[in-house]
Amino acid sequence: MTVDGAVRGECFVEFYRSEVAQLGSSLVGKPLAAFDQEHAEALTTAISSATIGLIAAVSPEHGLITIQVESANGIAPGAMRIVPLSATSEDGEPVSILLYFNTALVDGLSPQKPASKPPVEKQAPPAITQDGNLKLVMDVELNVTLRFGQRHLPLREVLELGSGSVIELDHQVDDPVELLLDGKVIARGEAVIVDGNYGLRVTEIPHPMTSQFTR
C-alpha cells in the first residue's frame, strides 16, 4: 500500500502461503487448489475496501491521505517496523498477517514532540473568573459530532466491508442520539431534519455546559 497526501510512506500486508489460498477461496466464494490471479484480485479488493475506514480514522488528526493498493511479491523488509496480527476467516480458520511499515510512514503517524522552549520565570497564575474567561472565547467555533451508535469490529469484518454492507450499532432506534465535543458527551436528544440536514433536538444535558470549559 502506498500512502500519499498529508502522510506519506509505504505499508506491506503479508500472508503466509499455507493460509492465503484458503483465505482467497473464501473471498471468491469457491475452493481452488492454489493461490492464483483471481485470489490476488479478490484479496486486493478486500484490502482496498478496508482502507476506507483507515483513511477516515487517520485524516482527522493527520490531514487528508490517499491509499493505493497493489499486489507485490518478494518483500524486502529491511528497517521496516513489523506488526503481527491474527484474524479469523469466514470459515473460522485462523489467518496470520504481518504488516510492514516503512520509516517515513511510522514517522508521519507518530505524535510530534513539541519544540523545547527556554525556561521562563514562574509567575503566579492569573485569577480565574468563569464569566470573564468565557467572554474571551465566545466566538470560537467548536467542532461537535452526532453519534447514533458505535461498534467494535474484528479485522476480518473490516476486510469484508464493501458496497451494500450493513453494520449493526449498539444503540436501539429509540435510544437518544449523543452530541460529542472533543470525544465527550455534552448533550443527548432526538435526531431531526433541518433544511435537509441532520440536527438534534436536545432533551438532556448530562452536565452544566459551563463545567465543560471551566474548573
Coordinates of C-alpha atoms in Angstrom, one line a residue:
M1 CA 0.0 0.0 0.0
T2 CA 1.3 3.5 -1.0
V3 CA 0.1 6.3 1.3
D4 CA 0.2 9.8 -0.1
G5 CA -1.1 13.2 1.0
A6 CA -0.6 14.7 4.5
V7 CA 1.2 11.5 5.5
R8 CA 3.5 9.6 3.0
G9 CA 5.0 6.2 3.1
E10 CA 4.5 2.5 2.3
C11 CA 2.9 -0.4 4.1
F12 CA 3.0 -4.1 3.0
V13 CA 0.5 -6.7 4.1
E14 CA 2.0 -10.2 4.0
F15 CA 0.1 -13.5 4.4
Y16 CA 1.5 -17.0 4.9
R17 CA 1.4 -19.1 1.8
S18 CA -0.2 -22.0 3.7
E19 CA -3.2 -19.8 4.7
V20 CA -3.6 -17.3 1.9
A21 CA -5.1 -19.8 -0.7
Q22 CA -7.9 -20.7 1.8
L23 CA -8.5 -17.0 2.5
G24 CA -8.6 -16.2 -1.2
S25 CA -11.1 -19.1 -1.8
S26 CA -13.3 -17.7 0.9
L27 CA -13.3 -14.2 -0.7
V28 CA -14.1 -15.5 -4.3
G29 CA -16.7 -18.0 -2.9
K30 CA -15.3 -21.2 -4.5
P31 CA -12.4 -23.5 -3.5
L32 CA -9.3 -23.5 -5.6
A33 CA -6.2 -25.7 -5.2
A34 CA -3.6 -23.0 -5.4
F35 CA -3.5 -19.2 -5.0
D36 CA -3.9 -17.6 -8.4
Q37 CA -4.6 -14.3 -10.1
E38 CA -8.3 -14.5 -9.2
H39 CA -7.4 -14.9 -5.5
A40 CA -4.9 -12.0 -5.7
E41 CA -7.5 -9.6 -7.2
A42 CA -10.1 -10.6 -4.6
L43 CA -7.6 -10.1 -1.8
T44 CA -6.5 -6.7 -3.2
T45 CA -10.2 -5.6 -3.4
A46 CA -10.9 -6.6 0.2
I47 CA -7.8 -4.7 1.4
S48 CA -8.8 -1.6 -0.7
S49 CA -12.2 -1.7 1.0
A50 CA -10.6 -1.8 4.4
T51 CA -8.5 1.2 3.7
I52 CA -11.7 3.4 3.6
G53 CA -12.0 3.0 7.4
L54 CA -8.3 3.6 7.8
I55 CA -8.4 6.9 5.9
A56 CA -11.4 8.0 7.9
A57 CA -9.6 7.3 11.2
V58 CA -6.2 8.9 10.2
S59 CA -7.3 12.0 8.3
P60 CA -9.0 14.0 11.1
E61 CA -5.7 14.0 13.1
H62 CA -3.0 14.0 10.4
G63 CA -4.8 15.5 7.4
L64 CA -6.2 14.1 4.2
I65 CA -4.5 11.0 2.8
T66 CA -5.0 8.6 -0.1
I67 CA -4.0 4.9 -0.2
Q68 CA -3.3 2.9 -3.3
V69 CA -3.3 -0.9 -3.0
E70 CA -1.3 -3.1 -5.4
S71 CA -0.2 -6.7 -5.4
A72 CA 3.5 -7.2 -4.7
N73 CA 5.9 -10.2 -4.3
G74 CA 9.2 -10.7 -2.6
I75 CA 9.0 -8.1 0.2
A76 CA 12.4 -6.9 1.5
P77 CA 11.6 -5.6 5.0
G78 CA 14.9 -4.0 5.7
A79 CA 14.5 -1.5 8.5
M80 CA 10.7 -1.6 8.4
R81 CA 8.5 -1.8 11.5
I82 CA 6.8 -5.2 11.6
V83 CA 3.4 -5.7 13.3
P84 CA 2.0 -9.3 13.5
L85 CA -1.8 -9.7 13.5
S86 CA -4.2 -12.7 13.9
A87 CA -7.6 -12.8 12.3
T88 CA -10.3 -15.5 11.5
S89 CA -11.7 -16.3 8.1
E90 CA -15.4 -16.8 7.4
D91 CA -14.9 -20.5 7.8
G92 CA -13.4 -20.0 11.3
E93 CA -9.9 -20.7 10.1
P94 CA -7.1 -18.7 11.7
V95 CA -5.2 -16.3 9.4
S96 CA -1.8 -14.8 10.3
I97 CA -1.0 -11.4 8.9
L98 CA 2.2 -9.3 9.0
L99 CA 2.1 -5.6 8.5
Y100 CA 5.3 -3.8 7.4
F101 CA 5.6 0.0 7.9
N102 CA 8.5 1.9 6.4
T103 CA 10.3 4.6 8.4
A104 CA 8.6 7.5 6.6
L105 CA 5.1 6.2 7.4
V106 CA 5.9 5.4 11.0
D107 CA 7.4 8.9 11.5
G108 CA 4.4 10.5 9.8
L109 CA 1.9 8.8 12.1
S110 CA 3.9 9.3 15.3
P111 CA 2.9 12.1 17.6
Q112 CA 5.1 15.1 17.1
K113 CA 7.1 16.2 20.1
P114 CA 6.7 19.9 20.9
A115 CA 9.8 22.0 20.3
S116 CA 11.7 22.7 23.5
K117 CA 11.3 26.2 24.9
P118 CA 13.8 28.1 27.0
P119 CA 12.9 28.2 30.7
V120 CA 10.9 31.1 31.9
E121 CA 10.4 32.6 35.3
K122 CA 7.4 31.2 37.1
Q123 CA 4.6 33.7 37.7
A124 CA 1.5 33.4 39.8
P125 CA -1.4 32.3 37.6
P126 CA -4.0 34.9 36.9
A127 CA -7.2 34.7 38.9
I128 CA -9.8 32.6 37.1
T129 CA -13.3 34.0 36.8
Q130 CA -15.8 32.0 34.9
D131 CA -17.7 34.8 33.2
G132 CA -14.6 36.8 32.3
N133 CA -12.7 33.9 30.7
L134 CA -15.8 32.6 28.7
K135 CA -16.4 36.0 27.2
L136 CA -12.9 35.9 25.6
V137 CA -13.7 32.8 23.6
M138 CA -17.5 33.1 22.9
D139 CA -16.9 33.5 19.2
V140 CA -14.5 30.5 18.8
E141 CA -16.1 27.8 16.6
L142 CA -16.1 24.3 18.1
N143 CA -16.4 21.0 16.1
V144 CA -19.3 18.9 17.5
T145 CA -20.3 15.4 16.3
L146 CA -23.6 13.5 16.4
R147 CA -23.2 9.8 17.4
F148 CA -26.0 7.4 16.5
G149 CA -24.1 4.4 17.9
Q150 CA -20.8 2.6 17.7
R151 CA -19.4 -0.9 17.5
H152 CA -16.0 -2.7 17.7
L153 CA -15.3 -4.8 14.6
P154 CA -12.7 -7.6 14.2
L155 CA -10.2 -7.2 11.4
R156 CA -12.0 -10.0 9.4
E157 CA -15.2 -8.0 9.3
V158 CA -13.4 -4.8 8.4
L159 CA -11.7 -6.6 5.4
E160 CA -15.0 -7.8 4.2
L161 CA -16.7 -4.4 4.2
G162 CA -18.0 -3.3 0.8
S163 CA -20.8 -1.6 -1.0
G164 CA -24.1 -2.8 0.5
S165 CA -22.6 -4.0 3.8
V166 CA -24.8 -3.5 6.9
I167 CA -23.2 -2.8 10.3
E168 CA -25.4 -3.1 13.4
L169 CA -24.6 -0.5 16.1
D170 CA -25.0 -0.8 19.8
H171 CA -27.9 1.7 20.0
Q172 CA -31.6 0.9 19.6
V173 CA -33.8 3.1 17.3
D174 CA -35.5 4.7 20.3
D175 CA -32.2 5.4 22.1
P176 CA -31.2 9.1 22.3
V177 CA -28.6 10.5 19.9
E178 CA -25.4 11.8 21.5
L179 CA -23.8 15.1 20.8
L180 CA -20.0 14.9 21.4
L181 CA -17.4 17.7 21.8
D182 CA -13.8 16.5 21.8
G183 CA -15.0 12.9 22.4
K184 CA -17.1 13.8 25.4
V185 CA -20.9 13.6 25.5
I186 CA -22.3 17.1 26.2
A187 CA -25.9 16.5 25.2
R188 CA -28.5 13.9 24.2
G189 CA -31.7 14.2 22.2
E190 CA -33.7 13.3 19.2
A191 CA -32.4 13.4 15.6
V192 CA -34.3 15.8 13.4
I193 CA -34.1 17.1 9.9
V194 CA -33.4 20.9 9.5
D195 CA -33.4 22.3 5.9
G196 CA -32.4 18.9 4.6
N197 CA -29.6 18.4 7.1
Y198 CA -29.4 16.3 10.3
G199 CA -30.0 18.2 13.5
L200 CA -30.5 17.5 17.2
R201 CA -33.5 18.4 19.5
V202 CA -31.8 18.4 22.9
T203 CA -33.6 16.5 25.6
E204 CA -30.9 16.0 28.2
I205 CA -27.8 17.9 29.3
P206 CA -25.7 15.5 31.5
H207 CA -23.6 18.3 33.0
P208 CA -23.9 22.1 33.1
M209 CA -22.3 23.4 29.8
T210 CA -20.0 25.8 31.7
S211 CA -18.4 22.9 33.5
Q212 CA -17.0 21.7 30.2
F213 CA -14.9 24.9 29.9
T214 CA -14.1 25.9 33.5
R215 CA -12.8 24.3 36.5

